[in-house]
Structures are given as C-alpha cells and as structure tokens.
Coordinates of C-alpha atoms and ligand atoms in Angstrom, one line a residue:
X1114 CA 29.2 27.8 13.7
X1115 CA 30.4 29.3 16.8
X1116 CA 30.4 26.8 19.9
X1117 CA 28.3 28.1 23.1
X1118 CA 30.0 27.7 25.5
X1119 CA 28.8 27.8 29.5
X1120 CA 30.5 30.3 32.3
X1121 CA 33.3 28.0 32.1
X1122 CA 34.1 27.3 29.0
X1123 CA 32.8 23.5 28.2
X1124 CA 31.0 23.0 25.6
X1125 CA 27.6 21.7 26.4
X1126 CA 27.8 18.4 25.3
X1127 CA 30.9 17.9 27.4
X1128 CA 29.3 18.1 30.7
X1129 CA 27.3 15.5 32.5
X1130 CA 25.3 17.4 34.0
X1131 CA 21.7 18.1 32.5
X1132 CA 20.8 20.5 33.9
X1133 CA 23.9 23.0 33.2
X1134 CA 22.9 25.6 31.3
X1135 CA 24.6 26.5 28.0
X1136 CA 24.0 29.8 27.6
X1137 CA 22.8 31.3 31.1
X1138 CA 25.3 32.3 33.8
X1139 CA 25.8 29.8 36.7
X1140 CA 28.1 29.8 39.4
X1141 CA 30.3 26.8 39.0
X1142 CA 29.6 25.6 42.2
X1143 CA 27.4 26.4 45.2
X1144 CA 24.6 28.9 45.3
X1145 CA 23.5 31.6 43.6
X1146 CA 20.2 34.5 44.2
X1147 CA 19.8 37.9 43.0
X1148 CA 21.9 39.7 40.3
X1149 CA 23.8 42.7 42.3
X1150 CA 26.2 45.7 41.5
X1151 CA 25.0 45.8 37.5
X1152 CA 27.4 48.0 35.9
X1153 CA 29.7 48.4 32.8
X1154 CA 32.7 49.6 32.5
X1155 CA 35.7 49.9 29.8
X1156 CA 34.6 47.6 28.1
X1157 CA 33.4 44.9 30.4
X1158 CA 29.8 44.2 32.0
X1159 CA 29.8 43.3 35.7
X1160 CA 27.5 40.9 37.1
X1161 CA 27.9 40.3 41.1
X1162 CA 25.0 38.2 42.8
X1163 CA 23.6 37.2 45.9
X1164 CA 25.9 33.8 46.5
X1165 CA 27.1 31.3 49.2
X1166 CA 30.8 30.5 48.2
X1167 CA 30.4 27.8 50.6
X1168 CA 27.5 25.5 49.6
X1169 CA 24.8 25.2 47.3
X1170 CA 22.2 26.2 49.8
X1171 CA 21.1 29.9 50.9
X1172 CA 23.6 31.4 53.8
X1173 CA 27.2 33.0 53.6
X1174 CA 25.2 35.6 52.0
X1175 CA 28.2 37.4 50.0
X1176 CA 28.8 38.7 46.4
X1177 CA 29.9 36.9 44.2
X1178 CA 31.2 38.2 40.6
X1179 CA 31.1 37.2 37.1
X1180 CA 32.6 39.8 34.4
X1181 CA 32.0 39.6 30.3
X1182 CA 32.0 41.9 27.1
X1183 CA 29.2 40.7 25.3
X1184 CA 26.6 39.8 28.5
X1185 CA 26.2 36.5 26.9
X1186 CA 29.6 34.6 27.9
X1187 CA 30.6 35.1 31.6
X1188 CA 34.2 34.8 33.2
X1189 CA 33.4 33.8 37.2
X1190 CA 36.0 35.8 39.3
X1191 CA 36.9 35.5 42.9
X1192 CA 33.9 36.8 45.6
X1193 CA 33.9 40.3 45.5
X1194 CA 32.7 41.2 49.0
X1195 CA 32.6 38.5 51.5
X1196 CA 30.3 37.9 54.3
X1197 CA 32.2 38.3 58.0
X1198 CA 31.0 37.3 61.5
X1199 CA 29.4 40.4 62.0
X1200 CA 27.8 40.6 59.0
X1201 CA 25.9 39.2 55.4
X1202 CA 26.1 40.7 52.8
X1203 CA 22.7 41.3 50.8
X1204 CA 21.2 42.9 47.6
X1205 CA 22.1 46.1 46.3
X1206 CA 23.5 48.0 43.3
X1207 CA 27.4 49.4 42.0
X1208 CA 27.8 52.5 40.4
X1209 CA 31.0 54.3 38.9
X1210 CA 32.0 57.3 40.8
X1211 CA 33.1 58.8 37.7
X1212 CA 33.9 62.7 39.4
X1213 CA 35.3 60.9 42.6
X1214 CA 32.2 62.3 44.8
X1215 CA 32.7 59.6 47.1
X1216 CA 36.4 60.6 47.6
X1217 CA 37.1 56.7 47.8
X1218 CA 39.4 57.4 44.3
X1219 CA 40.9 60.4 42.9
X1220 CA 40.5 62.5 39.7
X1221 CA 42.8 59.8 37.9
X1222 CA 41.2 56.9 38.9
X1223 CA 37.8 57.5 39.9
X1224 CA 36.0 53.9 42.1
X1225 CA 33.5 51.7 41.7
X1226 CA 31.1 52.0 44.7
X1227 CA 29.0 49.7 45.7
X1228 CA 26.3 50.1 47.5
X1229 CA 24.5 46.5 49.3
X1230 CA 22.9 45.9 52.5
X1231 CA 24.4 45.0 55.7
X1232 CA 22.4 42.0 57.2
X1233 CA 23.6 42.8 60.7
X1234 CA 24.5 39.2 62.4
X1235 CA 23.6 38.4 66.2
X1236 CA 27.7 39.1 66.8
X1237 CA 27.2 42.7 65.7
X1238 CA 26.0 45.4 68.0
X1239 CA 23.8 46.5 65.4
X1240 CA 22.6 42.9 65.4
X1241 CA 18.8 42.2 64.0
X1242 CA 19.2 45.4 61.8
X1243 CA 19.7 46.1 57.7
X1244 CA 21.4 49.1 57.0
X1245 CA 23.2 50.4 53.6
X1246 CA 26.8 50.1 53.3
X1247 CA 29.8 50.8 51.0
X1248 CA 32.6 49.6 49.4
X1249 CA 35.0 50.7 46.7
X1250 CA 37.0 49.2 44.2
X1251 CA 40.0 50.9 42.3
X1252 CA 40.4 48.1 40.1
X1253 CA 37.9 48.2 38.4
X1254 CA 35.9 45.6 40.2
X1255 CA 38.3 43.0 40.4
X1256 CA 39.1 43.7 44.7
X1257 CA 36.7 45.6 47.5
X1258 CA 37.6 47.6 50.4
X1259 CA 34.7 48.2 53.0
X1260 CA 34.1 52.2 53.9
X1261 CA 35.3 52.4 57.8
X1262 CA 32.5 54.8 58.2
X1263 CA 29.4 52.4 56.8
X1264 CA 26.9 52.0 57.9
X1265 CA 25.8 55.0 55.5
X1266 CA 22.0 54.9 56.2
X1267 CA 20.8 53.4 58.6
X1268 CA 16.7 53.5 59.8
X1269 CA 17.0 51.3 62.8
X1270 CA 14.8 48.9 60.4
X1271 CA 15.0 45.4 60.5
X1272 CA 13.5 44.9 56.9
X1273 CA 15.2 48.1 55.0
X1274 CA 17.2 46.2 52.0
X1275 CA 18.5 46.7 48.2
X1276 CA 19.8 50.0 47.7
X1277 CA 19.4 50.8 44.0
X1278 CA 21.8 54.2 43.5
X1279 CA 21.8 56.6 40.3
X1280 CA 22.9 59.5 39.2
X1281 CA 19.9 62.1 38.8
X1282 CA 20.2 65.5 36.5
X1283 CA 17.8 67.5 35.8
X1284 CA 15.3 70.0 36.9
X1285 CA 15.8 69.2 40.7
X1286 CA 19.8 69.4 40.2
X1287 CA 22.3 66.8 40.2
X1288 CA 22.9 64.2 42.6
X1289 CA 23.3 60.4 43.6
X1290 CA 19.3 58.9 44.2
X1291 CA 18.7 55.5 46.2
X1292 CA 16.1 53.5 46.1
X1293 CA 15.7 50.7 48.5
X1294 CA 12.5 49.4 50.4
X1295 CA 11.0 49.0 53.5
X1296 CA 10.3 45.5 52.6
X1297 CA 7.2 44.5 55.4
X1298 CA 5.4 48.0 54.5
X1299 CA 5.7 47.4 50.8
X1300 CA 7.0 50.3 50.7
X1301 CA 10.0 52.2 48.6
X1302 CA 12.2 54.6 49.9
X1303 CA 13.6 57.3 47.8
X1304 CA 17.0 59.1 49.5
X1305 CA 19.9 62.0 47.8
X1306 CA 23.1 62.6 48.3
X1307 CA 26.1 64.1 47.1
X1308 CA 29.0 61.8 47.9
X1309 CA 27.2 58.6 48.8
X1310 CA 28.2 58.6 52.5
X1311 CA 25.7 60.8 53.6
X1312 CA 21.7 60.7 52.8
X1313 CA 18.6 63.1 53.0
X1314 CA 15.3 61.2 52.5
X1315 CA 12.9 62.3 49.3
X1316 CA 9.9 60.5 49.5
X1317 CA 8.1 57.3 50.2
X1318 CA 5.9 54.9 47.5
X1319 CA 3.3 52.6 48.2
X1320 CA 2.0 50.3 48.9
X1321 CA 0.2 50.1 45.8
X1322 CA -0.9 47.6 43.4
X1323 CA 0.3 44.1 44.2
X1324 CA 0.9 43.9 48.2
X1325 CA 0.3 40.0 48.9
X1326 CA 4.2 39.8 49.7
X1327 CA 7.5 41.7 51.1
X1328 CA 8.6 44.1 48.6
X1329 CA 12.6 43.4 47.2
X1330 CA 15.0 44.7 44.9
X1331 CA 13.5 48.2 43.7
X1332 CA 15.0 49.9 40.6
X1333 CA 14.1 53.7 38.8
X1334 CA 15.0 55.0 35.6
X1335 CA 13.6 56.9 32.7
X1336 CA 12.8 55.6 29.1
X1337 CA 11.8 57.3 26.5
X1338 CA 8.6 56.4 24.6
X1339 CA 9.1 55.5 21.3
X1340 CA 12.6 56.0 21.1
X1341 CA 11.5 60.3 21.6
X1342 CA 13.9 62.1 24.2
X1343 CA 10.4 64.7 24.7
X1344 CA 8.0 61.8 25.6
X1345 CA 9.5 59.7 28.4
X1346 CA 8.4 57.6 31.6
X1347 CA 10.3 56.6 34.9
X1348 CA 10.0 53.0 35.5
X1349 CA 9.6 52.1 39.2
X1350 CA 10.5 48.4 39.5
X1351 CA 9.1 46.4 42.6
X1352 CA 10.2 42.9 43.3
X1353 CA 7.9 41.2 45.6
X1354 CA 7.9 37.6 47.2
X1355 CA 5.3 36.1 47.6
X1356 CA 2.4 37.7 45.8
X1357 CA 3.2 37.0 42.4
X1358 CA 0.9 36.7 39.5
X1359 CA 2.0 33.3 39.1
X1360 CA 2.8 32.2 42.6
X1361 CA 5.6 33.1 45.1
X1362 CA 7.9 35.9 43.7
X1363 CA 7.9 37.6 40.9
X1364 CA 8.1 41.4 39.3
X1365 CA 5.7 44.2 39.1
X1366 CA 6.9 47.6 37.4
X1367 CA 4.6 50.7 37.6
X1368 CA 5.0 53.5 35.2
X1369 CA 4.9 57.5 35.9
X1370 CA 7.0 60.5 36.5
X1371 CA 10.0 61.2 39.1
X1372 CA 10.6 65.2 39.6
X1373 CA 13.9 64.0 41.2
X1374 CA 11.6 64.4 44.5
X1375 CA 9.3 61.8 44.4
X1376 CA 8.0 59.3 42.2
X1377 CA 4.0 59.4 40.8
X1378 CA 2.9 56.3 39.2
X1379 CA 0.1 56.5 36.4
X1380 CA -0.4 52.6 36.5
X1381 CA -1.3 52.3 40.3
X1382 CA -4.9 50.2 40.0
X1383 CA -5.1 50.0 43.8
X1384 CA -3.8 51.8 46.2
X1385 CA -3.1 50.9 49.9
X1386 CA -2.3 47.2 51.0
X1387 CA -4.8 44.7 49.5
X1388 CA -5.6 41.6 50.6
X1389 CA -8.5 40.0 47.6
X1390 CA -5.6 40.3 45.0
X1391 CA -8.5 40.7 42.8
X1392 CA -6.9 42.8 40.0
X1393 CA -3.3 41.8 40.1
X1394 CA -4.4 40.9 36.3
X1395 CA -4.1 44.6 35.8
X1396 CA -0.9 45.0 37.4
X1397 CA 2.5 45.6 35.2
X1398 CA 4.2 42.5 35.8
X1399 CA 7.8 41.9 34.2
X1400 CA 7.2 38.8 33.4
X1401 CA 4.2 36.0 34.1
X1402 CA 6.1 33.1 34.7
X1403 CA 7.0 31.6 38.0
X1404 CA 11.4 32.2 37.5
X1405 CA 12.1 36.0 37.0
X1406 CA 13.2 37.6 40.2
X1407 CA 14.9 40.1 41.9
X1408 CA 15.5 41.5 38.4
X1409 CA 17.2 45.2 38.3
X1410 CA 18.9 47.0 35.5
X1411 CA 22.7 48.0 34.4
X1412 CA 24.4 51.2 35.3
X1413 CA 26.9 53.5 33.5
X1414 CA 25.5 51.6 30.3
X1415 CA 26.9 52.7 26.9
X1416 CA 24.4 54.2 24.5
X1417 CA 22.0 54.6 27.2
X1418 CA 20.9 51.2 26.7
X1419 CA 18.7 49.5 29.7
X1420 CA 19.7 45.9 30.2
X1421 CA 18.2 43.9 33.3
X1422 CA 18.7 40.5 34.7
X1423 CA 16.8 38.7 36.8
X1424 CA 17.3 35.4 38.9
X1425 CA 15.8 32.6 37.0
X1426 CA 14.1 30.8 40.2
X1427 CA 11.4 31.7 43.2
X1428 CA 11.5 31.6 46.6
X1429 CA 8.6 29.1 46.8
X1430 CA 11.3 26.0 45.6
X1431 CA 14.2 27.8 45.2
X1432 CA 16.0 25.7 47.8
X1433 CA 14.9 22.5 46.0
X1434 CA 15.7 22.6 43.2
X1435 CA 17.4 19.3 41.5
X1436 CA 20.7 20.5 40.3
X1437 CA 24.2 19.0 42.0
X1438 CA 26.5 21.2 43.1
X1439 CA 25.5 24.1 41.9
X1440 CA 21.8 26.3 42.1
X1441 CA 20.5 28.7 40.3
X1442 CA 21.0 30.6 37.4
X1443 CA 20.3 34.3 35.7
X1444 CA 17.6 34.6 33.2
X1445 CA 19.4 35.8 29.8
X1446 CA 19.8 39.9 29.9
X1447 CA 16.7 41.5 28.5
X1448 CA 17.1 44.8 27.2
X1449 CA 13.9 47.0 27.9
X1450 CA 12.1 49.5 26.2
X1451 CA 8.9 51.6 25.8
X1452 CA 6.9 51.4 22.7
X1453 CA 3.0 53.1 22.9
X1454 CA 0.5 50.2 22.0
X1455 CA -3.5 51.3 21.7
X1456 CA -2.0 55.1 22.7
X1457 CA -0.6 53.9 26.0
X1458 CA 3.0 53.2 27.0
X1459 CA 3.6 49.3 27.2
X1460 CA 7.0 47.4 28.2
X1461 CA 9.1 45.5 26.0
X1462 CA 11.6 43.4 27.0
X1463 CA 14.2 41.5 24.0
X1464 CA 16.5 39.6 25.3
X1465 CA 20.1 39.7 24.0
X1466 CA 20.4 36.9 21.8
X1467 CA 23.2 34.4 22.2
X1468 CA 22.0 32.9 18.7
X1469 CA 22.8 35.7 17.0
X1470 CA 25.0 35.7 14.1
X1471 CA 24.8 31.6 14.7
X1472 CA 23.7 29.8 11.7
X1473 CA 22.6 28.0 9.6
X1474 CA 19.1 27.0 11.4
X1475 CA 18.9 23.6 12.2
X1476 CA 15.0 23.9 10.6
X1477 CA 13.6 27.1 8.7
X1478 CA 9.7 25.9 7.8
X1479 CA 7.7 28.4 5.6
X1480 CA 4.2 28.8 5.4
X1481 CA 1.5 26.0 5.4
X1482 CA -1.8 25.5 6.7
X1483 CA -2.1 23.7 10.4
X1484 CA -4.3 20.2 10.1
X1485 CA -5.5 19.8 13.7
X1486 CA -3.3 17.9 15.7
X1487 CA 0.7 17.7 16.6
X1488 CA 3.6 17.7 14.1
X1489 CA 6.7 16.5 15.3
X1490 CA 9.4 18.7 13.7
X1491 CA 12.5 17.5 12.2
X1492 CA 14.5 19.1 14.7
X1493 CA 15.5 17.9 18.1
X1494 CA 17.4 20.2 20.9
X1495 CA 17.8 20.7 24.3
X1496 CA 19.8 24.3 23.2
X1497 CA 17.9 26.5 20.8
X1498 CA 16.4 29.6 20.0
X1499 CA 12.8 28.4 18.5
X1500 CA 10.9 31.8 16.7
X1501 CA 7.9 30.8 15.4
X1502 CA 4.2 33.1 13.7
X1503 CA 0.9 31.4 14.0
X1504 CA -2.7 33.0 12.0
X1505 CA -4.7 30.5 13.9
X1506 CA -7.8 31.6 12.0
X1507 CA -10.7 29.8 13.3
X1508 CA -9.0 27.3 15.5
X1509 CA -9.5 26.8 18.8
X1510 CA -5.4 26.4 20.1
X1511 CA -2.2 26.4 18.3
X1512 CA 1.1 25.5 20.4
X1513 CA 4.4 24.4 20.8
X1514 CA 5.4 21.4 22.1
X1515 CA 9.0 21.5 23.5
X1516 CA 11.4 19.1 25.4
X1517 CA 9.0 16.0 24.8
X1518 CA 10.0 12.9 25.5
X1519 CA 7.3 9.6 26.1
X1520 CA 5.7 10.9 29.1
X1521 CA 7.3 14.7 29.5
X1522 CA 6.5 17.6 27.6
X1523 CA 6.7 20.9 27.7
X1524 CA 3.4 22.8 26.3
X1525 CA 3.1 26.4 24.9
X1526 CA -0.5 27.0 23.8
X1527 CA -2.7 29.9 22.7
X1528 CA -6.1 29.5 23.2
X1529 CA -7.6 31.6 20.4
X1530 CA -11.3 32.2 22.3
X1531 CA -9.9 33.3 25.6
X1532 CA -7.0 35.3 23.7
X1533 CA -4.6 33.3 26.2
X1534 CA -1.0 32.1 26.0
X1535 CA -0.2 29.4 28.4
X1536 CA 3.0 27.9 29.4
X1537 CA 2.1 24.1 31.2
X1538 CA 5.0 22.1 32.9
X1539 CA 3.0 20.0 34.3
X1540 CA 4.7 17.1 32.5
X1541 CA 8.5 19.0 31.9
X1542 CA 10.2 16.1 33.4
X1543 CA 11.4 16.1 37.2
X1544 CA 8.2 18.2 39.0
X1545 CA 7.8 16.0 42.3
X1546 CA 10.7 17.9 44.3
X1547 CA 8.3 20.3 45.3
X1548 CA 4.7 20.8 45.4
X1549 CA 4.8 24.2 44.2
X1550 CA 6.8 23.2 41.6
X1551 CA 4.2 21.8 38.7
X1552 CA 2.3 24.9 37.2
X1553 CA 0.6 26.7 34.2
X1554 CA 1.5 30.1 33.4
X1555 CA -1.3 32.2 31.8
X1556 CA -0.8 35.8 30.2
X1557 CA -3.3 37.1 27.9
X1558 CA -1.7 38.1 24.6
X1559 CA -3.9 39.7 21.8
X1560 CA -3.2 38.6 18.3
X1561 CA -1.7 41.3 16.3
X1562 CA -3.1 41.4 12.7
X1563 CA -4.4 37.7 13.7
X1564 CA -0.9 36.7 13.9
X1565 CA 1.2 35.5 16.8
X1566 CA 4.6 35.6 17.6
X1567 CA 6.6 33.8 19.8
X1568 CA 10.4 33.5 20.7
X1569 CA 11.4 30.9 22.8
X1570 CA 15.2 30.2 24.6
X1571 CA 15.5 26.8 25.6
X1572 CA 18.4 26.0 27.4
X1573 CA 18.5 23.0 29.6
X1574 CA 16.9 23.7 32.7
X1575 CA 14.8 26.6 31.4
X1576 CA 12.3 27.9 29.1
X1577 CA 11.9 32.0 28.7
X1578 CA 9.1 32.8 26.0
X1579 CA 9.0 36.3 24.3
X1580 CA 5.4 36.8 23.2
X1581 CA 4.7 39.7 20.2
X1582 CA 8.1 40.7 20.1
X1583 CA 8.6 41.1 23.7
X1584 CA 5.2 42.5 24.7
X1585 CA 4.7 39.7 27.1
X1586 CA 7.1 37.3 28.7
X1587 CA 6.7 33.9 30.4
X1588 CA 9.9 32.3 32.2
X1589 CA 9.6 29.2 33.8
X1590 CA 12.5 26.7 34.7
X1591 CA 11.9 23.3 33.6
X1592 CA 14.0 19.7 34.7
X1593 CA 13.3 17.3 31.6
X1594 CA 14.8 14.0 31.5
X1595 CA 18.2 13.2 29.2
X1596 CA 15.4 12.3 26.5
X1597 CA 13.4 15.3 26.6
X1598 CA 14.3 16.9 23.1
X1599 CA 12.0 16.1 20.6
X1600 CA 9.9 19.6 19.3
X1601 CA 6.6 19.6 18.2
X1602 CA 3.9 22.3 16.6
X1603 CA 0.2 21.3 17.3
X1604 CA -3.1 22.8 16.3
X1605 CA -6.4 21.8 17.7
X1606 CA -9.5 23.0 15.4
X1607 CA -9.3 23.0 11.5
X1608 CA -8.1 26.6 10.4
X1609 CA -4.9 27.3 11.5
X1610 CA -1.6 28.5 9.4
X1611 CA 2.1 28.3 10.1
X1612 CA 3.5 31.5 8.8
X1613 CA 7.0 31.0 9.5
X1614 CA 9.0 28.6 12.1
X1615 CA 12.9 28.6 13.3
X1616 CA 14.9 26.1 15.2
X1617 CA 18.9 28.0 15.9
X1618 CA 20.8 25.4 18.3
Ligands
FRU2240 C1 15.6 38.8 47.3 C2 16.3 38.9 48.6 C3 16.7 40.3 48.9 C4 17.9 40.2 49.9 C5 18.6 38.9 49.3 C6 19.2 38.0 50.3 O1 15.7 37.6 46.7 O2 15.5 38.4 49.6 O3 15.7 41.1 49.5 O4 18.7 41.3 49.9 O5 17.6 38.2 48.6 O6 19.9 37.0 49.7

C-alpha cells in the first residue's frame, strides 16, 4: 500500500502534531489563505496562496508556492512574489502566455503571468488603494520579476481585488478576460485586453443573490452540460465573507451565459443588495459547510478539465485556529462538472482522490438491515476515505459517527422527514477557541431511488462530505483529541438498510 505522505514528505504517524494534515496541502510553517495563480504546466500543477512567510498569523501578505504532478502530493518552493514596503501582495490568478502577448517572453519561451492585487501600503504614493498588477516568470514558475509598468488597472478603488484572467474565443473574438470585484458593492467587474498590460472594461454583475458580505475571489468559465460541447453554461463564481449559508464566508456560483461581453445569470433569485437573507436557501452555494473559501479554478488545464481549490477555513475563526506553527490548509482539489438533474443544470464537484488505487480497505461491509441505534465499526482512523449507501426506508435518521472518542464525536445525520443531511461538530474535540467555532451544517439532499450516498475525507483536522456523488458538499474543519478515531454507523427508527460501507486509510 502506498504511504501518504504530507507536503513534506513524513509519513503521518511520524509527526507530533495532530492536527497536520496527511493528505491536504499545508505550508510547513507560518500562515496560509486563499489558493492563487492556479495553473498547469508541462507537467506540473501550480498552487501559489495568499501566505505570511513570516508568522503563522495574517500579514506579509505574499505568495507563496507549492508545485506537484498529481494535485494530491505537494513540493513547497521558495515564495514566489514577496510583499515589499510599498506593497502586499493579495489574491489573484497566473495564466501561460502561450503566444507571448504580454511580450514579457519570446516566441521560444513564452511566460507565466501572473496577475494579483497590489494592496497599496501607507509608504506607497498610491497608498489606501488595490490596483492589478503583473509579474512574469520564464522559469516556469520557479522565480518572478514585477512589470515596471504595473500598476495595470487601476480604478482609484480601495476595495477592487482578485483578478481572475482567461483567455476568451469565440463569437466576440479572442482575447485575455478579467474578472475581479468591487468587493463593498458586491459587485464583479468584467475587463479585455490583448496583452495583459492594458484593459478596456466589459461589464459589471450584481449584486445579486447572496449580498450579506464583501464579495472575493471571482472566477468564469464555461462547462458543458452533460459532457455535450452544444449545451453549455458559464459558471460565475462569487466568494463572499461574511454572508455565508453557514456563517462567515463561504461560496456562491450562479449559472448563465457570457457573450464574451457580459455575463447573464439564469440562477439570480434576488436581485439588488438584500438585507432579510431570506432565500439564501435557494442560492448556488459551492459548498454548505463553514471551511471552503476563496475557492477558484485551474488554468491551461489538460483535457479541459476544471479543477478548483479552496481554503479550508473562514474568516469568522480563521485567526484562531489551534494549530502550532503552522495555519491553514487547502481543501482537497475538486474537479467540477455539470450534469442536468429534474431537466435543470446542477453542480458537481468530485474531489480527486488521494485513496485511489490504495488498497485493500481496511473494512468493506455489504448489505444488512439497520436495528435502531449506533454500531461501532471495526475500523478506527483518523486518515480515511469512508463511502458509505443508506435505504433508510421508514426510519427517522441514519448517520455516521466519525472521530468519536468518550466525550467527542463527530455526527453526519440524514434526517429522512425533513430530507436533511446534517454535519454537527458540536462535540469534534477542541471547539472553545472560538465562539463561532461549534456549528451544524444543514443542506437538504433528496434521496435518489430512496438511497443515499455519501463520501467522506477525513483527514486530521478536517471533514469534507460528498453527498449523491457530489451533488452537495459539506466541509467543515474539525480539532478532535489524539483519541478521537473510533467510527460508528447509527440509525434511529426501525427500517433502515446498509447497502454498502468503505473504510480506505
Ligand atoms: C479573501 C481575501 C481576498 C484578498 C486576500 C488577502 O480571503 O480577503 O479578497 O485578496 O484574502 O489575503
């Protein structure tokens, strides 16, 4: 069986800390926010974040960089583009300059480019401003020279942040598109250009749908339906923060068309800034836990593939959280999709799995009825990959029961009545380091064929539940104690059936 191994290469049950995950990028030390600069190239997947090489607490906003060829196992390399008096460094997107628009390169060796926000420092002259910068690489990542010319777009904004850049072809022409926001209006910005350096505004969004915070982080791109090249949607990502459907920040995605002008959403419910947050239930949300942020999606991706990652954490107790020196980690890739559920395009997200290929399974149970109440499993792990397929039939909950020790657990339960998947961690172990911190998720999930399925990563410090094969997700970090292993199935309410259950890890 193949060992996981962390960012670093130790085997998990070499390290001391227990809250290191096995499986999920960390920095090795200090701290760590949003994914940046997503890209692949020759070979390799980039991953460059939002990170303070000086301390495990937000500042020294620079980008740091992590570099793999499977997405799962990450090599850290040095910071990519460092913070300077004058200014930080924030969000924002890389993209290879294949034809050498930019001129940064040449025909031979066409640049990277990246494109991040310049938090403008009170030692600037620009100082109090965010503006979007450059800077290239002709080494394929590895070292960053700043444009002399940046900023490249600046709108005298204070809150104008996270420049997402693609390539557009097609009926409008050819030619780099940024997305970024206007983060206060809850708005995104849509701008062209032909060599990076210089940008022509498109068109505005929003606000729509879910307002109650700044808008972050923005993304656009086009999936087709089904797997059919003639039936596609743009997705329009929207981070926002607070606001979330769970509390504090989280990610909303509409749906719709982009005419390489502007986008139109077919999923805005409200429209306009809203206050009641009365229908954020009928929102797209990316996920309806409390730790997937900031998440954005690959570029220059082989097969046309459409991986994002998100930061597994929220601004609410993102500071706080008890890990040494190191905080924060990425949620596992997801790779997204569209699939047409009840005639209407729905979201899917699968996450690339580091189990995969791994074997034997440390517990493979087959079909058996459900007597009401919990069943320890023979299987214990703090590292796994649990898939398991309920037919609750006429009871009134069927879960999971994961990371128990005595007094901790960590609950996953359907409520068959309400049609309700909930994810408690309540009792997960260490909650008291913030307030905010102790929650129940709640998505509603409809049983397909009376069956549900659920995937669930454990890994440490973090639970991430697919739900019907990705249909819903559910991310929520967790701090159990050293004993917290134990795995449970439980049924409340005669009637229930295991179809199938599998412990990897
Ligand atoms: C999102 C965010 C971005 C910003 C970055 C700063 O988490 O607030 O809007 O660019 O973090 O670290």
């Amino acid at each position: 069986m193949k060992t996981l191994t962390t960012a670093a290469g130790t085997p998990p049950a070499a390290i001391s800390d227990p809250y290191r995950p096995a499986f999920h990028y960390t920095a090795e030390r200090n701290w760590l926010n949003d994914p940046n600069g997503l890209v692949y190239l020759n070979g390799t997947y980039h991953l460059f974040y939002q990170h303070n090489p000086f301390g495990p607490d937000w500042g020294n906003m620079s980008w740091g960089h992590a570099t793999s060829e499977d997405l799962l196992n990450w090599d850290e390399q040095p910071v990519a583009i460092p913070c300077d008096e004058h200014e930080a460094i924030f969000s924002g997107s890389a993209v290879f300059d294949e034809f050498n628009t930019s001129g940064f390169g040449t025909a031979a060796n066409p640049p990277l480019v990246a494109i991040y926000t310049s938090a403008y420092t009170g030692a600037s002259p620009l100082a109090g401003r965010q503006a979007q910068s450059l800077a290239y690489s002709l080494d394929e990542g590895l070292t960053w020279t700043k444009y002399h010319g940046n900023p490249v777009l600046d709108r005298a904004s204070a809150e104008f942040r996270d420049p997402k850049v693609f390539w557009y072809d097609g009926g409008a022409g050819s030619y780099w598109v940024m997305v970024a926001v206007e983060a206060v209006q809850r708005q995104v910005v849509l701008y062209k250009s032909d060599d990076l350096k210089a940008w022509k505004h498109l068109s505005t969004f929003g606000p729509a749908n879910a307002t109650g915070g700044v808008w972050e982080c923005p993304d656009l791109f086009e999936l087709p339906v089904d797997g059919d090249p003639q039936d596609t949607r743009w997705v329009l990502i929207v981070n926002l923060n607070p606001g979330g459907i769970a509390g504090g920040s989280a990610g909303q995605y509409f749906l719709g068309t982009f005419d390489g002008v502007a986008f139109r959403s077919e999923s805005t419910v409200t429209a306009g800034l809203q206050t009641d947050g009365s229908r954020m239930r009928e929102y797209g949300w990316l996920d309806w836990g409390r730790d997937y942020y900031a998440a954005v999606s690959f570029s220059n991706m082989p097969d046309g593939r459409r991986v994002m990652i998100g930061w597994m954490n929220n601004w609410d107790y993102a500071r706080e959280t008890p890990t040494g020196d190191w905080r924060s980690t990425m949620s596992l890739p997801r790779e997204v999709s569209l699939i047409r559920v009840d005639g209407k395009p729905a979201l899917r997200q699968q996450a690339i799995d580091p189990f995969s290929g791994l074997g034997p399974a440390q517990l493979q149970l087959g079909p058996q009825a459900l007597a009401t109440g919990v069943m320890p499993l023979p299987a214990a792990s703090e590292v796994a990959r649990i898939d398991v397929e309920f037919r609750p039939g006429t009871a009134d909950s069927v879960g999971l029961l994961l990371a128990t020790a005595d007094t901790e657990r960590t609950v996953i339960r359907y409520d068959v009545a309400e049609g309700i998947l909930r994810l408690d961690r309540r009792e997960s172990g260490n909650v008291k380091f913030h307030d905010a911190f102790p929650s129940i998720e709640t998505v509603a999930v409809p049983l397909q064929d009376g069956r549900l399925g659920l995937r669930v990563y454990l890994d440490r410090c973090s639970v991430e539940v697919f739900a019907q094969d990705g249909l819903a997700t559910v991310t929520d970090l967790v701090f159990p104690s050293r004993a917290g292993t134990a795995l449970a199935v439980f049924a409340q309410g005669e009637g229930a059936h295991l179809v199938a259950l599998d412990v990897v890890g």
